[in-house]
mmCIF file of C-alpha atoms in Angstrom:
data_model
loop_
_atom_site.group_PDB
_atom_site.id
_atom_site.type_symbol
_atom_site.label_atom_id
_atom_site.label_comp_id
_atom_site.label_asym_id
_atom_site.label_seq_id
_atom_site.Cartn_x
_atom_site.Cartn_y
_atom_site.Cartn_z
ATOM 1 C CA MET A 2 49.288 121.606 -1.798
ATOM 2 C CA ASP A 3 46.200 122.863 -2.533
ATOM 3 C CA ASP A 4 47.544 123.567 -6.244
ATOM 4 C CA ILE A 5 47.943 119.832 -6.187
ATOM 5 C CA SER A 6 44.831 118.626 -4.336
ATOM 6 C CA ARG A 7 42.402 121.390 -6.753
ATOM 7 C CA PRO A 8 42.957 119.778 -10.472
ATOM 8 C CA ASN A 9 42.379 116.734 -8.644
ATOM 9 C CA ARG A 10 38.722 118.173 -6.821
ATOM 10 C CA ASP A 11 38.355 119.606 -10.473
ATOM 11 C CA HIS A 12 38.520 116.712 -12.112
ATOM 12 C CA LEU A 13 36.284 114.579 -9.535
ATOM 13 C CA ILE A 14 34.311 116.958 -9.902
ATOM 14 C CA GLN A 15 33.535 116.588 -13.770
ATOM 15 C CA ARG A 16 33.818 112.870 -13.724
ATOM 16 C CA LEU A 17 30.506 112.548 -11.251
ATOM 17 C CA ARG A 18 28.666 115.337 -13.001
ATOM 18 C CA ALA A 19 29.746 112.962 -16.636
ATOM 19 C CA GLU A 20 28.466 110.257 -14.901
ATOM 20 C CA ARG A 21 25.003 112.106 -13.430
ATOM 21 C CA ASP A 22 24.538 113.326 -17.184
ATOM 22 C CA GLN A 23 24.589 109.555 -18.137
ATOM 23 C CA LEU A 24 22.423 108.421 -16.222
ATOM 24 C CA LEU A 25 19.738 111.231 -16.454
ATOM 25 C CA THR A 26 20.229 110.518 -19.932
ATOM 26 C CA LEU A 27 19.484 106.713 -19.893
ATOM 27 C CA LEU A 28 16.479 107.679 -17.470
ATOM 28 C CA LYS A 29 15.049 109.671 -20.369
ATOM 29 C CA ALA A 30 15.269 107.099 -22.521
ATOM 30 C CA LEU A 31 13.503 104.444 -20.053
ATOM 31 C CA PRO A 32 10.238 103.759 -21.377
ATOM 32 C CA ASP A 33 8.642 104.305 -17.218
ATOM 33 C CA ILE A 34 8.229 107.460 -15.704
ATOM 34 C CA SER A 35 10.906 108.929 -12.632
ATOM 35 C CA PHE A 36 10.474 110.780 -10.095
ATOM 36 C CA VAL A 37 12.788 112.069 -7.371
ATOM 37 C CA ILE A 38 11.311 113.587 -4.512
ATOM 38 C CA ASP A 39 12.398 114.787 -1.304
ATOM 39 C CA GLU A 40 11.046 113.704 2.682
ATOM 40 C CA ASP A 41 8.677 115.690 2.136
ATOM 41 C CA GLY A 42 6.590 114.954 -0.804
ATOM 42 C CA LEU A 43 8.064 117.465 -2.884
ATOM 43 C CA TYR A 44 8.559 116.184 -6.842
ATOM 44 C CA VAL A 45 11.649 117.591 -7.278
ATOM 45 C CA ARG A 46 12.568 116.502 -11.363
ATOM 46 C CA VAL A 47 10.281 114.503 -13.937
ATOM 47 C CA ILE A 48 12.551 112.231 -15.949
ATOM 48 C CA GLY A 49 11.755 109.715 -18.609
ATOM 49 C CA GLY A 50 8.157 108.332 -19.024
ATOM 50 C CA ALA A 51 9.177 107.833 -23.542
ATOM 51 C CA ASN A 52 6.419 105.108 -23.611
ATOM 52 C CA GLU A 53 3.289 108.149 -24.372
ATOM 53 C CA ALA A 54 0.843 105.559 -24.594
ATOM 54 C CA MET A 55 1.768 104.313 -20.663
ATOM 55 C CA TYR A 56 2.679 107.638 -19.534
ATOM 56 C CA VAL A 57 1.408 111.162 -19.813
ATOM 57 C CA SER A 58 3.858 114.087 -18.767
ATOM 58 C CA GLY A 59 4.470 114.934 -15.282
ATOM 59 C CA LYS A 60 6.772 118.082 -16.568
ATOM 60 C CA GLY A 61 4.254 119.538 -14.444
ATOM 61 C CA LEU A 62 3.936 118.261 -11.004
ATOM 62 C CA GLU A 63 7.544 119.874 -10.709
ATOM 63 C CA GLY A 64 7.097 121.978 -7.546
ATOM 64 C CA HIS A 65 4.307 120.482 -6.305
ATOM 65 C CA SER A 66 3.775 118.011 -3.478
ATOM 66 C CA VAL A 67 2.655 114.124 -3.308
ATOM 67 C CA THR A 68 -0.262 115.618 -1.020
ATOM 68 C CA GLU A 69 -1.373 118.412 -3.499
ATOM 69 C CA ALA A 70 -1.206 116.046 -6.798
ATOM 70 C CA LEU A 71 -2.626 112.837 -4.987
ATOM 71 C CA PRO A 72 -5.877 111.868 -3.533
ATOM 72 C CA PRO A 73 -4.789 111.641 -0.247
ATOM 73 C CA THR A 74 -5.019 107.827 0.442
ATOM 74 C CA VAL A 75 -2.505 107.390 -2.870
ATOM 75 C CA ALA A 76 -0.750 110.539 -1.209
ATOM 76 C CA GLU A 77 -0.335 109.512 2.358
ATOM 77 C CA ALA A 78 0.880 105.650 1.277
ATOM 78 C CA CYS A 79 3.298 107.203 -1.256
ATOM 79 C CA LEU A 80 4.833 108.877 1.531
ATOM 80 C CA GLU A 81 5.417 106.508 4.104
ATOM 81 C CA ALA A 82 7.025 104.615 1.169
ATOM 82 C CA ILE A 83 9.438 107.261 0.613
ATOM 83 C CA ARG A 84 10.559 107.751 4.218
ATOM 84 C CA THR A 85 10.370 103.872 4.546
ATOM 85 C CA ALA A 86 13.293 104.202 1.857
ATOM 86 C CA LEU A 87 15.419 106.800 3.488
ATOM 87 C CA ARG A 88 15.672 104.885 6.999
ATOM 88 C CA THR A 89 15.958 101.974 5.916
ATOM 89 C CA GLY A 90 17.771 102.203 3.109
ATOM 90 C CA ASP A 91 16.246 99.631 1.162
ATOM 91 C CA MET A 92 13.910 99.501 -1.916
ATOM 92 C CA GLN A 93 10.368 100.071 -0.867
ATOM 93 C CA THR A 94 7.845 98.367 -3.479
ATOM 94 C CA LEU A 95 4.190 99.992 -3.873
ATOM 95 C CA GLU A 96 1.223 99.221 -5.970
ATOM 96 C CA TYR A 97 -1.513 101.738 -6.663
ATOM 97 C CA GLN A 98 -4.171 102.676 -8.703
ATOM 98 C CA LEU A 99 -5.245 106.669 -10.452
ATOM 99 C CA ARG A 100 -6.588 107.972 -13.330
ATOM 100 C CA VAL A 101 -5.381 110.776 -15.013
ATOM 101 C CA ASP A 102 -8.301 113.494 -13.632
ATOM 102 C CA ASP A 103 -6.962 112.538 -10.415
ATOM 103 C CA VAL A 104 -3.294 114.088 -10.629
ATOM 104 C CA ALA A 105 -3.370 117.597 -10.225
ATOM 105 C CA GLY A 106 -1.165 119.935 -12.104
ATOM 106 C CA LEU A 107 -0.548 117.962 -15.525
ATOM 107 C CA PRO A 108 -1.102 120.300 -18.130
ATOM 108 C CA PRO A 109 -4.319 120.102 -20.376
ATOM 109 C CA SER A 110 -3.275 118.072 -23.292
ATOM 110 C CA ALA A 111 -2.104 115.893 -20.935
ATOM 111 C CA ARG A 112 -5.794 114.600 -19.745
ATOM 112 C CA GLU A 113 -7.285 115.408 -23.896
ATOM 113 C CA ALA A 114 -4.325 112.554 -24.790
ATOM 114 C CA THR A 115 -6.256 110.080 -22.651
ATOM 115 C CA GLN A 116 -9.725 108.218 -21.949
ATOM 116 C CA ASP A 117 -11.273 110.224 -18.927
ATOM 117 C CA GLY A 118 -12.185 107.760 -16.293
ATOM 118 C CA VAL A 119 -9.711 104.447 -17.062
ATOM 119 C CA GLU A 120 -7.838 103.704 -14.022
ATOM 120 C CA GLN A 121 -4.642 102.557 -14.239
ATOM 121 C CA CYS A 122 -2.078 100.421 -12.275
ATOM 122 C CA PHE A 123 1.239 101.666 -10.490
ATOM 123 C CA GLU A 124 3.650 99.725 -9.151
ATOM 124 C CA GLY A 125 6.078 101.952 -6.955
ATOM 125 C CA ARG A 126 9.869 100.990 -6.850
ATOM 126 C CA VAL A 127 11.782 103.797 -4.644
ATOM 127 C CA LEU A 128 15.115 104.227 -3.243
ATOM 128 C CA PRO A 129 17.212 106.993 -1.388
ATOM 129 C CA LEU A 130 19.465 108.767 -4.184
ATOM 130 C CA PRO A 131 22.199 110.185 -1.930
ATOM 131 C CA GLY A 132 24.391 113.533 -2.811
ATOM 132 C CA TYR A 133 21.531 114.542 -4.944
ATOM 133 C CA ASP A 134 22.200 118.360 -5.309
ATOM 134 C CA HIS A 135 19.043 119.402 -3.032
ATOM 135 C CA PRO A 136 18.360 120.224 0.507
ATOM 136 C CA LYS A 137 16.874 117.678 1.734
ATOM 137 C CA PRO A 138 17.248 113.746 1.668
ATOM 138 C CA VAL A 139 14.793 112.844 -1.341
ATOM 139 C CA VAL A 140 14.547 109.358 -3.441
ATOM 140 C CA LEU A 141 14.133 107.978 -7.378
ATOM 141 C CA TRP A 142 11.135 107.182 -8.239
ATOM 142 C CA VAL A 143 10.341 104.607 -10.723
ATOM 143 C CA ALA A 144 6.193 104.438 -11.086
ATOM 144 C CA VAL A 145 6.356 101.365 -14.013
ATOM 145 C CA ASN A 146 2.897 101.144 -15.387
ATOM 146 C CA ILE A 147 1.300 97.300 -14.861
ATOM 147 C CA THR A 148 -2.127 97.955 -16.303
ATOM 148 C CA PRO A 149 -1.463 95.492 -19.198
ATOM 149 C CA ARG A 150 -0.276 92.563 -16.691
ATOM 150 C CA LYS A 151 -3.219 92.992 -14.274
ATOM 151 C CA GLU A 152 -5.984 92.573 -16.759
ATOM 152 C CA LEU A 153 -3.898 89.027 -18.288
ATOM 153 C CA GLU A 154 -3.576 88.030 -14.264
ATOM 154 C CA GLN A 155 -7.917 89.519 -14.288
ATOM 155 C CA TYR A 156 -8.402 87.079 -17.277
ATOM 156 C CA TRP A 157 -6.552 84.732 -16.470
ATOM 157 C CA ARG A 158 -8.679 84.836 -13.357
ATOM 158 C CA GLN A 159 -11.683 85.075 -14.494
ATOM 159 C CA ALA A 160 -10.646 82.529 -17.247
ATOM 160 C CA ALA A 161 -10.149 79.618 -14.294
ATOM 161 C CA GLU A 162 -13.620 80.465 -12.052
ATOM 162 C CA THR A 163 -15.948 80.811 -15.553
ATOM 163 C CA ASP A 164 -17.756 78.510 -17.194
ATOM 164 C CA PRO A 165 -16.755 79.428 -21.026
ATOM 165 C CA LEU A 166 -20.867 78.141 -22.768
ATOM 166 C CA THR A 167 -22.493 80.557 -19.687
ATOM 167 C CA GLY A 168 -20.436 82.432 -19.090
ATOM 168 C CA ILE A 169 -21.528 81.460 -14.800
ATOM 169 C CA ALA A 170 -19.616 80.565 -12.174
ATOM 170 C CA ASN A 171 -17.785 76.793 -13.141
ATOM 171 C CA ARG A 172 -17.777 74.009 -10.490
ATOM 172 C CA ARG A 173 -14.425 75.405 -9.414
ATOM 173 C CA ALA A 174 -15.505 78.754 -8.334
ATOM 174 C CA LEU A 175 -18.962 77.747 -7.610
ATOM 175 C CA PHE A 176 -17.527 74.895 -4.591
ATOM 176 C CA GLU A 177 -15.049 77.969 -3.641
ATOM 177 C CA ARG A 178 -17.938 79.842 -2.726
ATOM 178 C CA ALA A 179 -19.546 77.893 -1.063
ATOM 179 C CA HIS A 180 -17.127 76.342 1.141
ATOM 180 C CA SER A 181 -17.110 80.513 2.185
ATOM 181 C CA GLU A 182 -20.379 80.879 2.281
ATOM 182 C CA VAL A 183 -20.510 77.900 5.023
ATOM 183 C CA GLU A 184 -17.854 79.952 7.566
ATOM 184 C CA ARG A 185 -19.801 82.928 7.072
ATOM 185 C CA ALA A 186 -22.804 81.223 7.866
ATOM 186 C CA ARG A 187 -21.309 79.601 11.469
ATOM 187 C CA ARG A 188 -19.949 82.385 12.034
ATOM 188 C CA TYR A 189 -23.057 84.756 12.440
ATOM 189 C CA GLY A 190 -25.675 82.135 12.449
ATOM 190 C CA HIS A 191 -27.025 82.965 9.065
ATOM 191 C CA PRO A 192 -29.731 80.777 7.026
ATOM 192 C CA LEU A 193 -27.571 79.063 3.443
ATOM 193 C CA SER A 194 -30.018 77.484 1.484
ATOM 194 C CA LEU A 195 -28.546 76.090 -1.803
ATOM 195 C CA LEU A 196 -30.884 74.352 -5.359
ATOM 196 C CA ILE A 197 -29.774 72.432 -7.095
ATOM 197 C CA LEU A 198 -31.078 71.998 -11.012
ATOM 198 C CA ASP A 199 -30.919 69.636 -14.234
ATOM 199 C CA ILE A 200 -32.701 70.672 -17.636
ATOM 200 C CA ASP A 201 -35.304 67.756 -18.267
ATOM 201 C CA HIS A 202 -34.280 65.014 -20.943
ATOM 202 C CA PHE A 203 -31.500 67.555 -22.761
ATOM 203 C CA LYS A 204 -29.884 64.444 -24.736
ATOM 204 C CA SER A 205 -32.812 64.659 -26.335
ATOM 205 C CA ILE A 206 -32.374 68.552 -27.662
ATOM 206 C CA ASN A 207 -29.248 68.219 -28.578
ATOM 207 C CA THR A 208 -30.327 64.929 -30.833
ATOM 208 C CA ARG A 209 -33.344 67.027 -32.990
ATOM 209 C CA PHE A 210 -31.942 70.397 -32.883
ATOM 210 C CA GLY A 211 -27.831 69.851 -33.153
ATOM 211 C CA HIS A 212 -25.306 70.915 -30.550
ATOM 212 C CA ALA A 213 -25.037 74.258 -31.097
ATOM 213 C CA ARG A 214 -28.843 75.060 -30.756
ATOM 214 C CA GLY A 215 -28.197 73.046 -27.037
ATOM 215 C CA ASP A 216 -25.784 75.420 -25.981
ATOM 216 C CA GLU A 217 -28.658 77.861 -26.951
ATOM 217 C CA ALA A 218 -30.433 76.155 -24.940
ATOM 218 C CA LEU A 219 -28.167 76.372 -21.307
ATOM 219 C CA ARG A 220 -27.297 79.971 -22.206
ATOM 220 C CA CYS A 221 -31.412 81.018 -22.402
ATOM 221 C CA PHE A 222 -31.831 78.913 -19.186
ATOM 222 C CA THR A 223 -28.784 80.781 -17.132
ATOM 223 C CA GLN A 224 -30.121 84.561 -18.241
ATOM 224 C CA ALA A 225 -33.432 82.893 -16.960
ATOM 225 C CA CYS A 226 -32.331 81.845 -14.267
ATOM 226 C CA ALA A 227 -30.235 84.890 -13.354
ATOM 227 C CA GLU A 228 -33.185 87.525 -13.504
ATOM 228 C CA LEU A 229 -34.760 85.512 -10.904
ATOM 229 C CA LEU A 230 -31.351 86.393 -8.663
ATOM 230 C CA ARG A 231 -30.338 88.784 -6.289
ATOM 231 C CA THR A 232 -26.733 90.162 -6.095
ATOM 232 C CA SER A 233 -25.178 88.098 -3.257
ATOM 233 C CA ASP A 234 -26.576 84.685 -5.182
ATOM 234 C CA CYS A 235 -24.794 82.581 -7.428
ATOM 235 C CA LEU A 236 -25.561 80.483 -10.104
ATOM 236 C CA GLY A 237 -23.230 77.879 -11.051
ATOM 237 C CA ARG A 238 -22.990 74.764 -13.731
ATOM 238 C CA ILE A 239 -21.156 72.045 -12.125
ATOM 239 C CA GLY A 240 -22.072 69.329 -15.004
ATOM 240 C CA GLY A 241 -23.634 69.255 -18.661
ATOM 241 C CA GLU A 242 -27.223 70.256 -18.004
ATOM 242 C CA GLU A 243 -26.388 70.494 -14.108
ATOM 243 C CA PHE A 244 -26.803 73.630 -11.825
ATOM 244 C CA VAL A 245 -26.368 75.306 -8.539
ATOM 245 C CA ILE A 246 -27.896 78.314 -7.044
ATOM 246 C CA LEU A 247 -25.957 79.357 -3.792
ATOM 247 C CA LEU A 248 -28.532 81.296 -1.658
ATOM 248 C CA PRO A 249 -27.150 82.526 1.146
ATOM 249 C CA ASP A 250 -29.249 84.051 4.490
ATOM 250 C CA THR A 251 -32.591 82.042 2.875
ATOM 251 C CA ASP A 252 -33.900 79.312 4.614
ATOM 252 C CA LEU A 253 -35.548 76.858 3.300
ATOM 253 C CA SER A 254 -39.486 78.520 2.724
ATOM 254 C CA GLY A 255 -37.229 80.938 0.998
ATOM 255 C CA ALA A 256 -35.426 78.315 -1.306
ATOM 256 C CA ALA A 257 -38.809 76.227 -2.534
ATOM 257 C CA SER A 258 -40.088 79.496 -3.176
ATOM 258 C CA LEU A 259 -37.095 80.627 -6.069
ATOM 259 C CA GLY A 260 -37.077 76.526 -7.101
ATOM 260 C CA LYS A 261 -41.392 76.825 -7.447
ATOM 261 C CA ARG A 262 -40.057 80.297 -9.847
ATOM 262 C CA VAL A 263 -36.488 78.926 -11.693
ATOM 263 C CA VAL A 264 -39.290 75.644 -12.279
ATOM 264 C CA GLU A 265 -42.533 77.979 -14.034
ATOM 265 C CA GLN A 266 -39.967 80.635 -15.744
ATOM 266 C CA THR A 267 -38.405 77.727 -17.681
ATOM 267 C CA ARG A 268 -41.140 76.672 -18.859
ATOM 268 C CA SER A 269 -41.484 80.015 -20.500
ATOM 269 C CA ILE A 270 -38.442 79.895 -22.552
ATOM 270 C CA THR A 271 -38.260 79.916 -26.198
ATOM 271 C CA VAL A 272 -34.467 79.013 -28.131
ATOM 272 C CA ALA A 273 -34.205 80.623 -31.570
ATOM 273 C CA ASP A 274 -34.219 78.406 -34.374
ATOM 274 C CA THR A 275 -35.749 76.244 -32.677
ATOM 275 C CA SER A 276 -39.719 74.576 -31.332
ATOM 276 C CA ILE A 277 -37.764 73.941 -28.192
ATOM 277 C CA GLY A 278 -40.955 76.334 -25.993
ATOM 278 C CA PRO A 279 -43.407 74.344 -24.169
ATOM 279 C CA THR A 280 -40.983 71.817 -24.350
ATOM 280 C CA LEU A 281 -37.641 73.149 -22.016
ATOM 281 C CA THR A 282 -38.299 72.190 -18.094
ATOM 282 C CA VAL A 283 -35.797 71.732 -15.072
ATOM 283 C CA SER A 284 -36.174 69.450 -12.626
ATOM 284 C CA ALA A 285 -34.834 71.167 -9.293
ATOM 285 C CA GLY A 286 -34.339 69.302 -5.690
ATOM 286 C CA THR A 287 -33.303 72.342 -2.487
ATOM 287 C CA ALA A 288 -32.176 72.136 1.085
ATOM 288 C CA SER A 289 -30.651 74.424 3.863
ATOM 289 C CA LEU A 290 -27.658 74.117 5.623
ATOM 290 C CA ASP A 291 -28.017 72.103 8.774
ATOM 291 C CA HIS A 292 -26.115 73.289 12.215
ATOM 292 C CA GLY A 293 -22.550 71.357 11.461
ATOM 293 C CA GLU A 294 -23.016 70.203 7.854
ATOM 294 C CA GLY A 295 -20.277 71.291 5.259
ATOM 295 C CA PHE A 296 -21.425 72.452 1.659
ATOM 296 C CA GLU A 297 -21.283 68.819 0.389
ATOM 297 C CA GLU A 298 -23.774 66.313 2.799
ATOM 298 C CA ALA A 299 -25.933 69.754 2.027
ATOM 299 C CA LEU A 300 -25.470 69.493 -1.800
ATOM 300 C CA ARG A 301 -25.841 65.375 -1.417
ATOM 301 C CA ARG A 302 -29.628 66.428 0.810
ATOM 302 C CA ALA A 303 -30.387 68.941 -2.171
ATOM 303 C CA ASP A 304 -29.158 66.209 -5.037
ATOM 304 C CA ALA A 305 -31.242 63.289 -3.422
ATOM 305 C CA ALA A 306 -34.762 65.567 -3.594
ATOM 306 C CA LEU A 307 -33.442 66.316 -6.987
ATOM 307 C CA SER A 308 -33.357 62.338 -7.579
ATOM 308 C CA ARG A 309 -37.279 62.632 -6.242
ATOM 309 C CA ALA A 310 -38.581 65.630 -8.769
ATOM 310 C CA LYS A 311 -37.160 63.272 -11.404
ATOM 311 C CA GLU A 312 -38.847 60.225 -10.356
ATOM 312 C CA ARG A 313 -42.337 62.116 -9.641
ATOM 313 C CA GLY A 314 -42.680 63.333 -13.265
ATOM 314 C CA ARG A 315 -40.118 65.860 -13.372
ATOM 315 C CA ASN A 316 -40.744 69.362 -14.497
ATOM 316 C CA ARG A 317 -41.578 70.166 -10.742
ATOM 317 C CA LEU A 318 -39.697 71.019 -7.193
ATOM 318 C CA GLU A 319 -38.768 68.289 -4.480
ATOM 319 C CA THR A 320 -36.833 69.468 -1.162
ATOM 320 C CA ASP A 321 -35.471 67.219 1.183
ATOM 321 C CA GLU A 322 -38.479 67.615 3.269
ATOM 322 C CA THR A 323 -41.694 67.950 1.690
ATOM 323 C CA SER A 324 -42.772 67.920 -2.018
ATOM 324 C CA ALA A 325 -44.400 70.500 -4.054
ATOM 325 C CA GLY A 326 -45.041 70.080 -8.316
ATOM 326 C CA PRO A 327 -44.860 72.753 -10.619
ATOM 327 C CA ASP A 328 -48.794 73.738 -10.371
ATOM 328 C CA GLU A 329 -49.133 72.811 -6.492
ATOM 329 C CA GLN A 330 -49.288 75.616 -4.264
ATOM 330 C CA GLN A 331 -47.903 73.288 -1.306
ATOM 331 C CA THR A 332 -45.487 75.139 0.904
ATOM 332 C CA PRO A 333 -42.114 73.158 2.269
ATOM 333 C CA ALA A 334 -42.224 73.320 6.553
ATOM 334 C CA ASP A 335 -40.924 75.723 8.222
#
């Protein structure tokens, strides 16, 4: 019986080894890098990564653990994914970010071949690897570099939220931010104000100097506004020459003070290759969020104040409570 079974066992072992070698050959040829990692996080084997533009050689990690090689937060997440995969038998996926400089154990040549400080995004796909010749249970970790996909997603996200001419928030992004700020103001009882701005007689600028110079005037105006804002403020373009500034944690007096500065700053703007300078002015209206009010209601009150500014000669600020021309020192009531 032994004489009969031994050749069968030898044949089976040879077949399994052949299948293993075929699998390893396939993994080596794949563009993505793969790791055999045991339940304690030890790198048992590093395979593949044929796409040298996306991966550096990870052979130096063999014999080291993820806790030695990776930043603590990433290492902890990796160990959790490994142990969950071994416990459940199901594939686990994990997204994480790494810089080459973050990974200990890589050779100097790997660091020299990459740009220092450039963060890469990866998706780890983790599956148990039964029958592997190792004292402890292991997983196969396939690391897919998803940086190009993330960059593309970020590009389209920005494109969907950004005004292409001025680079500031578009109407959609501004309204989404406004609704978030309204909820925050209600939750914490903080003030929230807004300014609505309309460049005076903008159509005449396009007529006199052409649309290219008109576009440049819009860019100069948004830059002038941005120089006056805090990082928490949000400037958005909601129409051709109409803009809104969201002012979190700002009462009506503070919004009116900023509005006056915008009116004054606008009069000092010059646009290249035109005589636009003293002639560029803006009308502004401001309002603060009332208790129980939504953004649209506050915007309507600010827009009504803007209409009063236009009716009263333009080149001025109006609030929904008091008025102040560009050269007046009147202060809105608190």
